[in-house]
XYZ file of C-alpha atoms in Angstrom:
197
model
C -30.689 32.410 -23.516
C -28.342 30.897 -26.081
C -28.244 27.243 -26.964
C -24.588 27.116 -25.842
C -25.595 28.246 -22.319
C -28.300 25.574 -22.173
C -25.806 22.937 -23.298
C -23.333 24.091 -20.632
C -25.994 23.783 -17.913
C -27.020 20.379 -19.224
C -23.378 19.239 -19.094
C -22.890 20.419 -15.502
C -26.068 18.880 -14.105
C -24.918 15.195 -14.208
C -21.548 16.128 -12.685
C -23.182 18.011 -9.811
C -25.719 15.240 -9.180
C -22.976 12.575 -9.228
C -20.848 14.665 -6.844
C -23.780 15.104 -4.440
C -24.602 11.379 -4.535
C -20.931 10.453 -3.963
C -20.717 12.894 -1.066
C -23.832 11.505 0.592
C -22.999 7.842 -0.003
C -19.267 7.888 0.726
C -19.137 10.802 3.129
C -22.202 10.099 5.234
C -23.761 6.681 4.656
C -20.445 4.815 4.498
C -19.258 6.445 7.740
C -22.557 5.740 9.511
C -22.565 2.113 8.336
C -18.935 1.606 9.417
C -19.632 3.116 12.834
C -22.777 1.032 13.303
C -20.974 -2.162 12.294
C -18.062 -1.408 14.639
C -20.408 -0.726 17.537
C -22.311 -3.943 16.869
C -19.206 -6.134 16.517
C -16.833 -4.398 18.983
C -18.983 -2.289 21.266
C -16.350 -1.716 23.973
C -13.500 -0.881 21.609
C -15.661 1.324 19.368
C -16.426 3.595 22.312
C -12.815 3.936 23.504
C -12.470 0.877 25.798
C -13.701 3.020 28.685
C -13.590 1.716 32.249
C -16.381 2.836 34.541
C -17.296 2.796 38.197
C -21.038 3.076 38.168
C -21.874 5.954 35.823
C -18.455 7.595 36.161
C -15.801 7.067 33.497
C -12.502 6.311 35.260
C -10.357 6.112 32.128
C -9.591 4.013 29.091
C -7.833 0.676 29.230
C -5.878 1.829 26.163
C -4.348 4.987 27.676
C -1.907 5.182 30.590
C -2.692 7.379 33.555
C -0.258 8.700 36.128
C -0.477 7.107 39.568
C 1.464 8.712 42.386
C 1.993 7.360 45.881
C 2.837 4.079 47.505
C -0.745 2.763 47.406
C -0.657 2.388 43.612
C 1.127 0.418 40.962
C 3.005 2.872 38.759
C 2.929 2.782 34.942
C 5.731 3.322 32.472
C 7.099 6.863 32.337
C 5.564 9.113 29.691
C 7.361 11.657 27.503
C 3.898 13.153 26.867
C 3.208 13.559 30.605
C 0.222 11.194 30.125
C -1.555 13.784 27.937
C -3.408 12.025 25.060
C -3.366 15.248 23.053
C 0.451 15.306 23.169
C 1.094 11.590 22.648
C 4.695 11.064 21.593
C 7.923 9.435 22.594
C 10.979 11.379 23.657
C 12.638 10.713 20.261
C 15.963 10.399 22.055
C 18.378 7.726 20.866
C 19.696 5.208 23.358
C 23.076 6.888 22.993
C 21.732 10.353 23.857
C 23.450 11.604 27.061
C 20.187 13.153 28.329
C 18.331 9.865 27.845
C 21.095 7.895 29.572
C 21.069 10.330 32.504
C 17.241 10.210 32.777
C 17.208 6.394 32.742
C 20.046 6.141 35.290
C 18.241 8.566 37.621
C 14.970 6.653 37.215
C 16.694 3.335 37.969
C 18.226 4.761 41.165
C 14.896 6.278 42.246
C 12.883 3.101 41.626
C 15.516 0.870 43.262
C 15.418 3.059 46.382
C 11.614 3.259 46.422
C 11.113 -0.494 45.954
C 14.070 -1.571 48.121
C 15.801 -3.582 45.395
C 19.168 -3.530 43.670
C 19.358 -1.273 40.593
C 20.017 -4.319 38.386
C 16.594 -5.705 39.388
C 14.611 -2.719 38.037
C 12.750 -3.830 34.877
C 13.484 -1.699 31.827
C 9.840 -0.873 31.179
C 9.654 1.088 34.433
C 12.397 3.464 33.260
C 11.893 3.649 29.490
C 9.160 5.529 27.682
C 7.027 3.878 25.026
C 6.878 5.213 21.476
C 3.498 6.859 22.007
C 4.111 7.829 25.617
C 0.780 6.377 26.746
C 1.426 2.641 27.089
C -1.167 1.433 29.634
C 0.612 -1.828 30.409
C 3.706 -3.002 32.236
C 5.425 -6.367 32.348
C 4.567 -8.838 35.114
C 8.131 -8.314 36.404
C 7.484 -4.557 36.690
C 4.318 -5.300 38.649
C 6.007 -7.865 40.915
C 8.783 -5.459 41.890
C 6.108 -3.080 43.233
C 4.236 -5.752 45.255
C 5.845 -5.212 48.652
C 5.446 -1.419 48.568
C 1.775 -1.535 47.531
C 0.932 -4.296 50.039
C 2.645 -2.396 52.879
C 0.930 0.910 52.008
C -2.490 -0.739 51.828
C -2.119 -3.002 54.837
C -2.636 -6.073 52.659
C -0.606 -9.250 52.464
C 1.902 -9.562 49.649
C 0.157 -12.785 48.610
C -3.200 -11.012 48.268
C -1.691 -8.281 46.095
C 0.257 -10.883 44.090
C -3.019 -12.709 43.419
C -4.491 -9.475 42.004
C -1.451 -9.045 39.765
C -1.807 -12.623 38.565
C -5.536 -12.176 37.925
C -4.820 -9.052 35.863
C -1.948 -10.522 33.836
C -2.798 -11.114 30.184
C -0.792 -13.640 28.177
C 0.616 -13.293 24.689
C -1.869 -12.213 22.010
C -3.308 -15.417 20.499
C -0.648 -17.267 22.507
C 2.041 -16.098 20.063
C 2.415 -12.324 19.691
C 3.932 -9.918 22.199
C 4.680 -10.587 25.831
C 2.559 -11.132 28.957
C 1.420 -7.781 30.359
C -0.538 -6.109 33.140
C -2.879 -3.170 32.565
C -2.004 -0.713 35.339
C -5.395 1.025 35.468
C -7.292 -2.272 35.680
C -4.902 -3.534 38.352
C -5.299 -0.385 40.453
C -9.096 -0.577 40.114
C -8.927 -4.205 41.285
C -6.864 -3.047 44.271
C -9.529 -0.489 45.180
C -12.280 -3.083 44.836
C -10.366 -5.516 47.071
C -9.762 -2.797 49.658
C -13.463 -1.931 49.778
C -14.279 -5.563 50.622
C -11.933 -5.659 53.637
């Protein structure tokens, strides 16, 4: 074996060892440490903010789910059809004739379903969020659904309104965003209240 070949092997050895160490440290140990730290500091969020009933996962508080029927509070519409693997907005401008038609039809449908004037329908019940999976609605969007849900469940409007109030979250840190209601949490609270009657 020539001395040049030995020198070539000697030159490659440190590069290969450094690459292997970097791969193990940055590719494996760093990821494991980050995951462990996240689970220790934010255990609920690190595992997907899952909501459970007993041992059964009902959903995530971060992802909207479709609710159909008068017994439930309804979320914002979803361009992704509530599919997390297809999360996206409609990408239609406010001036798009198809978007205008869809919103007008949704306003008429919700106004008829809730027994209110079209002007009273909150915009978040007829517009899609950017990701298509917004799990929250405004308190106004929840209040407009109170009478229908109370009637369908045989509950008083005041009892359902109290559940909405209990599930309303204020602005983030008292400054950012708007008050909001997580639809999945609210519907789970409705089920829990119904089971106690």
